Tab-separated table of C-alpha atoms in Angstrom:
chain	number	residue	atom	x	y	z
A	1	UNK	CA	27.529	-27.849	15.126
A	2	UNK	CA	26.918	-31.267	16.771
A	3	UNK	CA	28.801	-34.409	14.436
A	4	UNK	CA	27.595	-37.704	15.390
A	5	UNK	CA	30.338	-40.160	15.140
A	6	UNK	CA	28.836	-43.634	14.816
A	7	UNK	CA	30.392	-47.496	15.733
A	8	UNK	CA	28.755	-50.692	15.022
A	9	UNK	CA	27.090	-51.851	18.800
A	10	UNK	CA	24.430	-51.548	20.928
A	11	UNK	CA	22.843	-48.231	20.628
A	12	UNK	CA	20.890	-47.915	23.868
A	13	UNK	CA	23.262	-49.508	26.065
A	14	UNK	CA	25.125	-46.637	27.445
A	15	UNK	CA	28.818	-46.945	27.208
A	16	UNK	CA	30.898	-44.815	30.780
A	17	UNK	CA	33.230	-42.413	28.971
A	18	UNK	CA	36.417	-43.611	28.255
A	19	UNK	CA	39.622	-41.931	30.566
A	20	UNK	CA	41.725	-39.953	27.740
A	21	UNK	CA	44.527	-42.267	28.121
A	22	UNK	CA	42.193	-44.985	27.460
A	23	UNK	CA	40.601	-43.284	24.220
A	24	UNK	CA	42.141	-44.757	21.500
A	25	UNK	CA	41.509	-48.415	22.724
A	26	UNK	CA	37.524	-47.685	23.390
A	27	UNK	CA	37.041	-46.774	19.840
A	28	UNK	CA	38.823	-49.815	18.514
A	29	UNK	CA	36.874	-52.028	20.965
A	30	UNK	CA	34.252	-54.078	19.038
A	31	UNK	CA	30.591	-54.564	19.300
A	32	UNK	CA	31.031	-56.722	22.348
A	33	UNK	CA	33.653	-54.592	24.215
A	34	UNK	CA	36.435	-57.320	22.659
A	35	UNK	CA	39.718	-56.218	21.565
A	36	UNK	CA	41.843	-56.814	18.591
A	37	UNK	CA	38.625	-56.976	15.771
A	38	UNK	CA	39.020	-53.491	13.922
A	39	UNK	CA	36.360	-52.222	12.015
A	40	UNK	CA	35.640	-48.780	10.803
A	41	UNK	CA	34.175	-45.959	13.202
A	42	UNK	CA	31.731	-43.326	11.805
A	43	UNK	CA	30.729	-39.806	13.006
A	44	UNK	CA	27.676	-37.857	13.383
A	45	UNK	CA	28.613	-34.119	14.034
A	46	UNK	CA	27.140	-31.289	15.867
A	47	UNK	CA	28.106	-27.473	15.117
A	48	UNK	CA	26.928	-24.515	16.717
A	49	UNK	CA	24.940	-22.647	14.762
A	50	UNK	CA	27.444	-19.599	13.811
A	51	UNK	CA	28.012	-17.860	10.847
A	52	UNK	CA	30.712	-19.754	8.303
A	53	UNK	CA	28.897	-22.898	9.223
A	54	UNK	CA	29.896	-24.368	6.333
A	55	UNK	CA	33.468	-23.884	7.080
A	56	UNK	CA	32.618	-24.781	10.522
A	57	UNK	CA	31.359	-28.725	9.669
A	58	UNK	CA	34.133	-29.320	7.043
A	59	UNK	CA	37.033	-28.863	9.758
A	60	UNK	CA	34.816	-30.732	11.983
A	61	UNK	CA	34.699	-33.733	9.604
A	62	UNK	CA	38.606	-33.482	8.679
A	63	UNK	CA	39.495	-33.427	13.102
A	64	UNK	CA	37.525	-36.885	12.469
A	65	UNK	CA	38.790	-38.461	9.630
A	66	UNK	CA	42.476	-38.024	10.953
A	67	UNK	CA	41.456	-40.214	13.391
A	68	UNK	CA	42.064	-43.845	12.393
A	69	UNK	CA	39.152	-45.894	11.586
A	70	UNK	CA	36.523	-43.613	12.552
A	71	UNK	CA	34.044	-41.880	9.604
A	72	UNK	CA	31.757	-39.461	9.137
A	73	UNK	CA	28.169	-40.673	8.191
A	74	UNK	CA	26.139	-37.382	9.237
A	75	UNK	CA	26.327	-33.566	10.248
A	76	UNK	CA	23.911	-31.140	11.559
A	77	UNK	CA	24.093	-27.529	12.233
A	78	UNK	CA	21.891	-26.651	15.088
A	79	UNK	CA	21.761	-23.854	17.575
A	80	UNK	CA	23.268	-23.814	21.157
A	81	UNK	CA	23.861	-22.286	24.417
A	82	UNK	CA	26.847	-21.564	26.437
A	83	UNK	CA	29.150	-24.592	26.648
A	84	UNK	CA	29.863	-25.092	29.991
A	85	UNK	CA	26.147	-24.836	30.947
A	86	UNK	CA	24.772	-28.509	31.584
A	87	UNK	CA	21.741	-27.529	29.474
A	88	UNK	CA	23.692	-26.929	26.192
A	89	UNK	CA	20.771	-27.072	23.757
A	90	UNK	CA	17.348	-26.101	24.291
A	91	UNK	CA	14.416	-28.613	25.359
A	92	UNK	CA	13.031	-28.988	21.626
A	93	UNK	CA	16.770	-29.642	20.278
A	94	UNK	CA	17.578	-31.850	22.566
A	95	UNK	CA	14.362	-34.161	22.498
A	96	UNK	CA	15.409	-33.905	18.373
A	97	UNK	CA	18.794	-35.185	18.575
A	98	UNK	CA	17.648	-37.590	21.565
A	99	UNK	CA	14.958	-38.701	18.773
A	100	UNK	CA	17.525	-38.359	16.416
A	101	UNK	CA	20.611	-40.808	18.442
A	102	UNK	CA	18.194	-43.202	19.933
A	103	UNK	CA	16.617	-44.349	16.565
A	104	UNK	CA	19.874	-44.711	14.957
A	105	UNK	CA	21.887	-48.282	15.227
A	106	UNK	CA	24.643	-47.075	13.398
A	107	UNK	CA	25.302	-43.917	15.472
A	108	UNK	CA	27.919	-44.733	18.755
A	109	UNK	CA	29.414	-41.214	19.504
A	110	UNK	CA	28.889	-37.850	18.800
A	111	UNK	CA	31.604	-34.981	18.309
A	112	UNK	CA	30.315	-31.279	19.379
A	113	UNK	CA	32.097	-29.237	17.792
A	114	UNK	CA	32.480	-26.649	20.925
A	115	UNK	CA	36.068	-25.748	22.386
A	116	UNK	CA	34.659	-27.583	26.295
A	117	UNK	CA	31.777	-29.303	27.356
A	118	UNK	CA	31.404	-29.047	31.519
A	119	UNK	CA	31.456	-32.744	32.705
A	120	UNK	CA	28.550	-32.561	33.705
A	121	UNK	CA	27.216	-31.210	30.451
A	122	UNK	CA	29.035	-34.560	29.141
A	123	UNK	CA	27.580	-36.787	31.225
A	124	UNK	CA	23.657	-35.436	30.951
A	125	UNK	CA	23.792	-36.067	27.376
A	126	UNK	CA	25.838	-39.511	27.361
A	127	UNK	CA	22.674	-40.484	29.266
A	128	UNK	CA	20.627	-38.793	27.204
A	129	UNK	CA	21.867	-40.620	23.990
A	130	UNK	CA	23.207	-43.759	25.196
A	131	UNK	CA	26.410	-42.830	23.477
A	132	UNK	CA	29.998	-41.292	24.157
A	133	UNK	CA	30.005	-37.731	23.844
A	134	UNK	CA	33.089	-35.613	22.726
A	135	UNK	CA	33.910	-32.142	22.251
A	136	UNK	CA	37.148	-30.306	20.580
A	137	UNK	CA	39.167	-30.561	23.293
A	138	UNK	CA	39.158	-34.542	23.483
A	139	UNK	CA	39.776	-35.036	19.855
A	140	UNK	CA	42.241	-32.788	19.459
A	141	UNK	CA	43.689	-33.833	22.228
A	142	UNK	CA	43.828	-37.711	20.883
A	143	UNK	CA	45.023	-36.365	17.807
A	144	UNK	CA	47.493	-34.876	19.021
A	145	UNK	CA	48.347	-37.816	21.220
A	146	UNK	CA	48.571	-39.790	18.067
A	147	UNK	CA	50.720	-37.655	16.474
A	148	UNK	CA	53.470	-37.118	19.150
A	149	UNK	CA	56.699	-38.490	18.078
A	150	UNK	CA	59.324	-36.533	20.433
A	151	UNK	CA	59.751	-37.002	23.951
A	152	UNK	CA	59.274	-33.416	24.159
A	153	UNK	CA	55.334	-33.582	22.489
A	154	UNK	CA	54.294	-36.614	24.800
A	155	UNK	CA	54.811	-34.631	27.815
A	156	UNK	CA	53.037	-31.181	26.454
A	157	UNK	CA	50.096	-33.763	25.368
A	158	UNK	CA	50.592	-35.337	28.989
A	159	UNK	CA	50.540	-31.814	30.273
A	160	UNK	CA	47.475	-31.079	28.575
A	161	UNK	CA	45.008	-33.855	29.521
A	162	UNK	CA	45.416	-32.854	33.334
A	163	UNK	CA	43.400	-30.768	34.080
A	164	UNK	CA	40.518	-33.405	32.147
A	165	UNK	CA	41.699	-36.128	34.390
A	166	UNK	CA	41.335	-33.143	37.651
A	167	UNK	CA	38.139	-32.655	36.429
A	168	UNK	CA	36.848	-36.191	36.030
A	169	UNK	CA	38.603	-36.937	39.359
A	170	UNK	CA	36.321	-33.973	41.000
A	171	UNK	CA	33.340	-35.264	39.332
A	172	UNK	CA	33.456	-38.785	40.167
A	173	UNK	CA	34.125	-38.024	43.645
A	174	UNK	CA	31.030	-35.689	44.061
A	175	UNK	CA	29.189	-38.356	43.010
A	176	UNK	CA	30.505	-41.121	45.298
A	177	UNK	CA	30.609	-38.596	47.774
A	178	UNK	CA	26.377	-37.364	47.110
A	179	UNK	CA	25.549	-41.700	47.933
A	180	UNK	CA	28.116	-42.566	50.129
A	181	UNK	CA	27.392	-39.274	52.556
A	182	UNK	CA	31.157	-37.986	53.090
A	183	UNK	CA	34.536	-38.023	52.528
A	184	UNK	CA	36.256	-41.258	52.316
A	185	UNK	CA	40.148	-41.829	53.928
A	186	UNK	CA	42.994	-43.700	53.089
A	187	UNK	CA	43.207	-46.244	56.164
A	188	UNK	CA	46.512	-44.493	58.281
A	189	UNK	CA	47.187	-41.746	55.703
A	190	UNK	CA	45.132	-39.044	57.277
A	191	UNK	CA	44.152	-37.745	53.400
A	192	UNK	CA	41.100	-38.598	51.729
A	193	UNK	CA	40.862	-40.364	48.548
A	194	UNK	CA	40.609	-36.970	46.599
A	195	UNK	CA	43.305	-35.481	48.315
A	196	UNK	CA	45.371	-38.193	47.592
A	197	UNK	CA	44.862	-38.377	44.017
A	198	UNK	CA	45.294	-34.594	43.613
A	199	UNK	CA	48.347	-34.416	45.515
A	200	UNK	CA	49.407	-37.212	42.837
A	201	UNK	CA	48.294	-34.976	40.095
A	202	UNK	CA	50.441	-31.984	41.036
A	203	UNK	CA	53.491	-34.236	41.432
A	204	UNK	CA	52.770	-35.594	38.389
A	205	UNK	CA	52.532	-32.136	36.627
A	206	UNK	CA	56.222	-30.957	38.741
A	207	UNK	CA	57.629	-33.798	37.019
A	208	UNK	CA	56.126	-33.531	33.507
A	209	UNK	CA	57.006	-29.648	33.435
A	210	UNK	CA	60.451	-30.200	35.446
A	211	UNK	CA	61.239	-32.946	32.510
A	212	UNK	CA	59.909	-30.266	30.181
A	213	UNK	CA	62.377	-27.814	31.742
A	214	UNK	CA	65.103	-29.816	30.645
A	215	UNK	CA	64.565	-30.442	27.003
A	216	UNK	CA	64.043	-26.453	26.688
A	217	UNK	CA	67.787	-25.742	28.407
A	218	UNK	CA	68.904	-28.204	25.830
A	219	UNK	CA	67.077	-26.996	22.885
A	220	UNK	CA	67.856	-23.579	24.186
A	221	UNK	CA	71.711	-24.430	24.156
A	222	UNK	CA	71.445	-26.180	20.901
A	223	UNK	CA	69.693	-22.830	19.462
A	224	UNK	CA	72.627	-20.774	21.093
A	225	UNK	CA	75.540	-23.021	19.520
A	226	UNK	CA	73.377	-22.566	16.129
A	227	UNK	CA	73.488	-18.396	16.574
A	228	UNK	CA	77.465	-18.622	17.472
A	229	UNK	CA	77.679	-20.814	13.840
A	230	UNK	CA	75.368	-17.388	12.063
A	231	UNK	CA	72.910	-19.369	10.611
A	232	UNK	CA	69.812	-17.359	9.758
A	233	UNK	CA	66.634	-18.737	10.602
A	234	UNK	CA	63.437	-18.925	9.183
A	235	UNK	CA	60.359	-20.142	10.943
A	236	UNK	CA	57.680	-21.585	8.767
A	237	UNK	CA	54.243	-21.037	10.149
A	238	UNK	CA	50.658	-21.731	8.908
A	239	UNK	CA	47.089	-23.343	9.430
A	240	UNK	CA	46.989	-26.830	9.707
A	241	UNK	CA	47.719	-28.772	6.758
A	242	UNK	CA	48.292	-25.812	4.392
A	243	UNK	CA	51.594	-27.379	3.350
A	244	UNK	CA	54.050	-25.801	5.647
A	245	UNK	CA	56.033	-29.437	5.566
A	246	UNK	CA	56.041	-29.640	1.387
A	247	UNK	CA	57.444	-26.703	1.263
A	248	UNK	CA	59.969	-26.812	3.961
A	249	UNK	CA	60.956	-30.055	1.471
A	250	UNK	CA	61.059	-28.295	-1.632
A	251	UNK	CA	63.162	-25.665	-0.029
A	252	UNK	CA	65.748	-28.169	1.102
A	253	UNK	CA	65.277	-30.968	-1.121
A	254	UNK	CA	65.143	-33.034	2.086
A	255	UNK	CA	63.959	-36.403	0.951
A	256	UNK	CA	63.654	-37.776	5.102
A	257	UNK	CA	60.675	-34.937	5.178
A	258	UNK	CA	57.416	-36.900	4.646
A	259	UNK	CA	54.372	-34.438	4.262
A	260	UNK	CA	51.210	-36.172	5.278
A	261	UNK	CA	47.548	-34.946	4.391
A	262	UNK	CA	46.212	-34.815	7.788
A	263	UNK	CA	45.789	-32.276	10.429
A	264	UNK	CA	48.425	-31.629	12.981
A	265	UNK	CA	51.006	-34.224	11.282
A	266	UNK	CA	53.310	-31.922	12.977
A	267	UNK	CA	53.503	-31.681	16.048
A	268	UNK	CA	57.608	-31.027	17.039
A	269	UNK	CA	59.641	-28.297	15.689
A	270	UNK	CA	61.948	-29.308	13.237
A	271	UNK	CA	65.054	-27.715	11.896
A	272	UNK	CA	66.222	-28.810	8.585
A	273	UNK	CA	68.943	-26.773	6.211
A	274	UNK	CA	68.656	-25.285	2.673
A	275	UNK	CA	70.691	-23.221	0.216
A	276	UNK	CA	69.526	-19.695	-0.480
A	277	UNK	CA	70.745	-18.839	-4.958
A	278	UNK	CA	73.865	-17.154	-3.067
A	279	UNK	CA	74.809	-20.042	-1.461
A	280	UNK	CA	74.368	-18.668	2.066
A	281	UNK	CA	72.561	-21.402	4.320
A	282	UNK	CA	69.837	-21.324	6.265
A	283	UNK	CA	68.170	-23.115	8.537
A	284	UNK	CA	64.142	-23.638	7.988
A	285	UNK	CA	62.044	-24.365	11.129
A	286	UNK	CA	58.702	-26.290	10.589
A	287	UNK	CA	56.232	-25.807	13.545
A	288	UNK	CA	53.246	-27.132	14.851
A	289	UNK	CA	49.820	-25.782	12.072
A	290	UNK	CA	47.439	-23.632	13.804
A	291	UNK	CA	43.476	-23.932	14.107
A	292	UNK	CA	40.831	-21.676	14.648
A	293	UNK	CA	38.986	-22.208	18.475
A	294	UNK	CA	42.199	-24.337	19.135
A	295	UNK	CA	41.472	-25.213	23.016
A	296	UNK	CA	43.443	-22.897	25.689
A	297	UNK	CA	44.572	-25.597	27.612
A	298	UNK	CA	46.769	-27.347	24.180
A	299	UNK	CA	47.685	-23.112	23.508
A	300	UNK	CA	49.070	-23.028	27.026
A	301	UNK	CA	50.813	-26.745	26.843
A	302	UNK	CA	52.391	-26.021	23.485
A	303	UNK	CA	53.214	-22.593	23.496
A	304	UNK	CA	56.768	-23.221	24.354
A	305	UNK	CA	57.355	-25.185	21.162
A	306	UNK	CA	55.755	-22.103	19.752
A	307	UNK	CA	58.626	-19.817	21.348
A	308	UNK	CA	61.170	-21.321	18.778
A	309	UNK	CA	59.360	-18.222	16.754
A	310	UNK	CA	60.738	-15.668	18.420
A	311	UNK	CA	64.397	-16.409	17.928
A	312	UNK	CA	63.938	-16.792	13.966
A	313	UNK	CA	65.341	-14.102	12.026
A	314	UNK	CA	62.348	-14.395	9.517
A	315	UNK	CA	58.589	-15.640	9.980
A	316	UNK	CA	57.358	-17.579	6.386
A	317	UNK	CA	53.394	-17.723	6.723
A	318	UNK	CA	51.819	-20.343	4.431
A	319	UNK	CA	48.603	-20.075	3.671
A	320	UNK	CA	46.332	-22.481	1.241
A	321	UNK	CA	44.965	-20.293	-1.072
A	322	UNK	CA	42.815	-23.099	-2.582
A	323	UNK	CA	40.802	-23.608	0.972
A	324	UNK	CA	37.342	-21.825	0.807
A	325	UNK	CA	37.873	-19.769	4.045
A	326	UNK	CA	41.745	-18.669	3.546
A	327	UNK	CA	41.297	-15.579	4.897
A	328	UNK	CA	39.581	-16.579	8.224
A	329	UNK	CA	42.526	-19.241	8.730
A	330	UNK	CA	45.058	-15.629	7.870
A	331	UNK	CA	43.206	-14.075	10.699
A	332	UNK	CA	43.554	-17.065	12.882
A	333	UNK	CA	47.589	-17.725	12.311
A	334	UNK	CA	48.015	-13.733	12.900
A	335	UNK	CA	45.823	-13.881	16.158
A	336	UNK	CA	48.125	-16.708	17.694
A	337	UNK	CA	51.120	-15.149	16.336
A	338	UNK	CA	50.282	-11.821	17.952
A	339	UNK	CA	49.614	-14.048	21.211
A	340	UNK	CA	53.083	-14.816	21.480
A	341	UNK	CA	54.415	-11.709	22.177
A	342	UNK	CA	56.792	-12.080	18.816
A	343	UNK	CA	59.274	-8.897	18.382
A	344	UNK	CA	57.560	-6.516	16.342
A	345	UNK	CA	61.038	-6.683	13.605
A	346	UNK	CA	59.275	-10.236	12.989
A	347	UNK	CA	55.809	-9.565	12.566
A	348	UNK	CA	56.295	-6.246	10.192
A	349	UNK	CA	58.505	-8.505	7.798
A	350	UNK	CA	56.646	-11.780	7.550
A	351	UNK	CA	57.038	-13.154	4.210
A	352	UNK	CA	53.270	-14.553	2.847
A	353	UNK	CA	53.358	-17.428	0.717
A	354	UNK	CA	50.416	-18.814	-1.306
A	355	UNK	CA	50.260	-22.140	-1.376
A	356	UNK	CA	48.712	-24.624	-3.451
A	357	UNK	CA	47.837	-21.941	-6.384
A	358	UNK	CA	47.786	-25.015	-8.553
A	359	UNK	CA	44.151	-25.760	-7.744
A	360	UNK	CA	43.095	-22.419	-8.442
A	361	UNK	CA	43.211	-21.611	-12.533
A	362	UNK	CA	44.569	-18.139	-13.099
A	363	UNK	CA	45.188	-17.681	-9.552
A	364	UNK	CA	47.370	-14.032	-8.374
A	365	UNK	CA	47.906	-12.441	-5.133
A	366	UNK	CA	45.613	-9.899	-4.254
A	367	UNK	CA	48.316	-8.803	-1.821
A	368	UNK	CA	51.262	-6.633	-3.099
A	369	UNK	CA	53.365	-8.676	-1.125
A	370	UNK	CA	52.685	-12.328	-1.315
A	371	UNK	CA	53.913	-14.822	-3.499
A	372	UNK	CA	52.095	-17.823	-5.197
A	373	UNK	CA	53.913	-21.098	-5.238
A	374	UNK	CA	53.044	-24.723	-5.525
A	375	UNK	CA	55.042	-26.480	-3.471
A	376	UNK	CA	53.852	-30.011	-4.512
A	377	UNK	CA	54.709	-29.022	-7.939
A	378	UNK	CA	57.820	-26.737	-7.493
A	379	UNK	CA	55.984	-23.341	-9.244
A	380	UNK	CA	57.130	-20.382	-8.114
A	381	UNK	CA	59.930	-21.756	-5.644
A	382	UNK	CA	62.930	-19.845	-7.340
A	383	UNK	CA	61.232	-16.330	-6.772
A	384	UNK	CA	60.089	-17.523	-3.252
A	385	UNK	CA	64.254	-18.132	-2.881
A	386	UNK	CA	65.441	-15.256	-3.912
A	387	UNK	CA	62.740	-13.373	-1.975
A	388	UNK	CA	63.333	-15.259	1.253
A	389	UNK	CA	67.340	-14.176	0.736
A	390	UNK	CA	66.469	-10.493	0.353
A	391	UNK	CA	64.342	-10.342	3.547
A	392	UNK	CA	67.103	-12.307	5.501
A	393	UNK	CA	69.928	-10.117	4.511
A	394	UNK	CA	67.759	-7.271	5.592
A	395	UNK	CA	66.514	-9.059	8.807
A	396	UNK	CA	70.548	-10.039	9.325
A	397	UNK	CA	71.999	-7.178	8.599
A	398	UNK	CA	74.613	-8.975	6.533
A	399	UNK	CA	76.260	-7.643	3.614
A	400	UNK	CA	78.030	-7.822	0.851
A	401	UNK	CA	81.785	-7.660	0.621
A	402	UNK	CA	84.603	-7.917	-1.394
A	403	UNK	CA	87.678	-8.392	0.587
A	404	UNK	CA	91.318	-8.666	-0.650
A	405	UNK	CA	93.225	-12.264	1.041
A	406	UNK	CA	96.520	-13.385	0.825
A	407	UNK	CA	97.011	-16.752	-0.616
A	408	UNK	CA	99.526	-18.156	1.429
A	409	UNK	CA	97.670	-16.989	4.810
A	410	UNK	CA	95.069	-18.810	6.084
A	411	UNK	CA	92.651	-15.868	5.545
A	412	UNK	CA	89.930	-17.732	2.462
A	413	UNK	CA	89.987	-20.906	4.574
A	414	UNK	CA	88.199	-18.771	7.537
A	415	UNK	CA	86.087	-16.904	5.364
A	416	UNK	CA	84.989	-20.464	3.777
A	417	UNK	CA	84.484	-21.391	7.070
A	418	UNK	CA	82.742	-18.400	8.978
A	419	UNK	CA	81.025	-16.716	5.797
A	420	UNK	CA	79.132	-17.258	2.803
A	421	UNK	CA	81.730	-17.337	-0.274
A	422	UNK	CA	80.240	-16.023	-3.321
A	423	UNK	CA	83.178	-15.524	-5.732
A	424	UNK	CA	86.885	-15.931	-5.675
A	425	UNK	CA	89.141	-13.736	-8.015
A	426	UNK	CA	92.497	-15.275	-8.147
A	427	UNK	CA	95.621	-12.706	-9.216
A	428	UNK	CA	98.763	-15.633	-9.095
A	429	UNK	CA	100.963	-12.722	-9.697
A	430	UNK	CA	100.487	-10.678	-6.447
A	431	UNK	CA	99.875	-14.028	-4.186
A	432	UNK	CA	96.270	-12.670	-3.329
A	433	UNK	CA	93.022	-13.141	-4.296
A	434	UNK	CA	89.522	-10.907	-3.843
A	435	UNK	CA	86.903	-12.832	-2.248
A	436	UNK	CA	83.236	-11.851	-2.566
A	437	UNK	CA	81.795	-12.645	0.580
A	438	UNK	CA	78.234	-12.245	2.860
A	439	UNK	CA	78.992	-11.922	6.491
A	440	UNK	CA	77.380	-10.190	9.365
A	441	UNK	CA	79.174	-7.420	11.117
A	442	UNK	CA	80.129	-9.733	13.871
A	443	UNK	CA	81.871	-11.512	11.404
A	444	UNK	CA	83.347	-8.995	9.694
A	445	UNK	CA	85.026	-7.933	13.142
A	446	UNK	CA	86.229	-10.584	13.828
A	447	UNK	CA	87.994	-11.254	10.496
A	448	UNK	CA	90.025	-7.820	11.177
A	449	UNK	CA	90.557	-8.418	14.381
A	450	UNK	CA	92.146	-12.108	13.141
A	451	UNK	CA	93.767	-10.487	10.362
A	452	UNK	CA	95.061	-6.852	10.486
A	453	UNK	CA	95.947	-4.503	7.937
């Protein structure tokens, strides 16, 4: 599906890609190349012709309209070849979009919706059409760019645009190379220009992935200090903009959590707590949303954030039951999930929640299993609690106890402090009290080894 994003300029005066760090300032530039004169951006876009088209041109349009001031003023579903071929669409399509570009003032880019384009693909048809040219990769890429608050998600975005900026770097240089005859050198250096710039490049990704190194060991330690406390955890995972971060905040009541109704609004794992209805807490994880043909290169770059997964005690998969094509985004989440390798304890219990059953009258599950909740609205929340604490005392192995204290020792502090209190029986007479109690095993060992007899 080609989508042909559109900016008020010349049409036919053909505009030299911008670099991605540059990205966001080209499509604020105004008619005249001048900064600081904002107007709205629009979108014409292109989709390969597969089935679930439909589904196909209305992601396409949303990956647009997250990006600020750009719009959406025409789609078209046409049929193409492989991507990375430079002829991408056959002669009659082409000379039809050319047709199509050329006579149209109002169109300045156009989005094909294909995971890459090879640059030289991208550069045949930005001379075709007089008009930047993007595929998934680059706007996903700026969203995510956009979108990165952490330290931790500008370097995996960082990390991600190299290999763009390698291959721009070998493209340009073929180029200069193919007029100037050869190689060119650095005067003294003994390294041509190219090898200097990719020697740059790999230093560049040592130090992104070194710096990346580090903020794992500490979010690894932080995670291990967070496992010595016992707090279950429970990973929330879904599609993009399903509502993963509404209900993370109507499980917590965390008024700092702002949802936003945009893809990829999240882009860091975040860890905020919540009360299960026995008062034991846990600790909900909100990750990154998925998306269908989500480039390999952002898979690879933000997989590790991804890893936080794997040492949850329970997965929480939100799905928006309201979105035409649920079930193809289901089949997408499970895909990446299998990709990560998850232990198979977490995959067999994943807990499905249907979200936003609001907008569908009369919704129910058709799975046994699943429950359906609005999170904006609170329905169905209490069920989804006391479901969540059944599958974590299973996935725990914690268990109920009721255990006999002596007042006077210092026996109900600890278990106030190391367990989940339920109830406390108080019997003034004997100087003791029975405490109803969740712990884990390792707990529970270590209150008898602490307190004998």
């Amino acid at each position: 599906m080609p989508m042909w994003c559109c900016r008020r300029g010349p049409p036919h005066k053909h505009r030299q890609p911008p670099r991605p760090g540059d990205l966001a300032r080209v499509h604020r530039a105004g008619p005249d190349g001048a900064r600081g004169r904002p107007h709205r951006d629009a979108s014409l876009t292109l989709s390969p012709s597969l089935p679930k088209a439909e589904w196909q041109v209305a992601e396409a349009k949303a990956l647009v309209h997250t990006l600020d001031n750009w719009s959406v003023v025409e789609t078209m579903v046409v049929p193409t070849k492989t991507p990375d071929r430079k002829l991408i669409f056959g002669k009659g399509t082409l000379e039809h979009l050319t047709e199509r570009i050329r006579g149209s003032p109002e169109i300045t880019a156009v989005f094909l919706n294909v995971e890459r384009m090879g640059t030289p693909t991208k550069k045949e048809l930005e001379a075709a059409w007089g008009v930047q040219v993007f595929d998934r990769f680059t706007v996903v890429l700026h969203i995510f760019r956009c979108n990165a608050r952490t330290k931790e998600a500008r370097l995996q975005v960082a990390l991600a645009e190299l290999p763009l900026l390698r291959s721009s770097l070998r493209n340009d240089t073929a180029s200069l190379d193919g007029r100037a005859g050869g190689s060119r050198y650095i005067m003294g250096s003994g390294e041509s220009f190219v090898q200097v710039q990719q020697r740059l490049f790999k230093e560049k990704e040592m130090k992104i992935r070194k710096a990346l190194e580090r903020l794992r060991k500490k979010r690894h330690l932080l995670g291990t200090q967070r496992r010595r406390r016992e707090f279950p955890v429970i990973s929330v995972v879904g599609y993009t903009n399903c509502g993963k971060t509404t209900l993370v905040k109507a499980l917590t009541g965390d008024a700092a959590i702002q949802p936003r109704d945009q893809l990829f609004a999240t882009l860091d794992v975040t860890a905020h707590a919540g009360l299960l209805p026995c008062h034991m807490t846990v600790i909900y994880v909100d990750t990154i949303g998925f998306l269908s043909q989500l480039p390999h290169g952002l898979i690879e770059s933000f997989s590790a954030t991804l890893q936080d997964v794997a040492h949850s005690d329970l997965i929480v998969h939100v799905r928006d039951v309201s979105h035409p094509e649920t079930e193809l985004q289901k089949a997408s989440v499970l895909s990446t999930l299998r990709g990560l390798r998850l232990p198979a304890r977490l995959l067999d219990s994943v807990v499905e929640v249907h979200n936003k059953a609001d907008r569908v009258p009369g919704y129910s599950p058709a799975e046994p299993h699943a429950l359906a909740v609005s999170a904006l609205l609170g329905q169905g929340l209490e069920e989804l609690k006391a479901r969540l604490e059944d599958a974590v005392l299973r996935a725990t192995g914690r268990r109920v106890l009721t255990l006999r204290v002596r007042l006077a020792g210092p026996q109900l502090s600890w278990l106030h402090r190391e367990a989940t209190v339920q109830d406390v029986e108080v019997f003034p007479e004997a100087g003791a009290a029975d405490v109803k109690v969740i712990m884990s095993s390792s707990a529970y060992g270590k209150f008898r080894k602490l307190f004998p007899g």
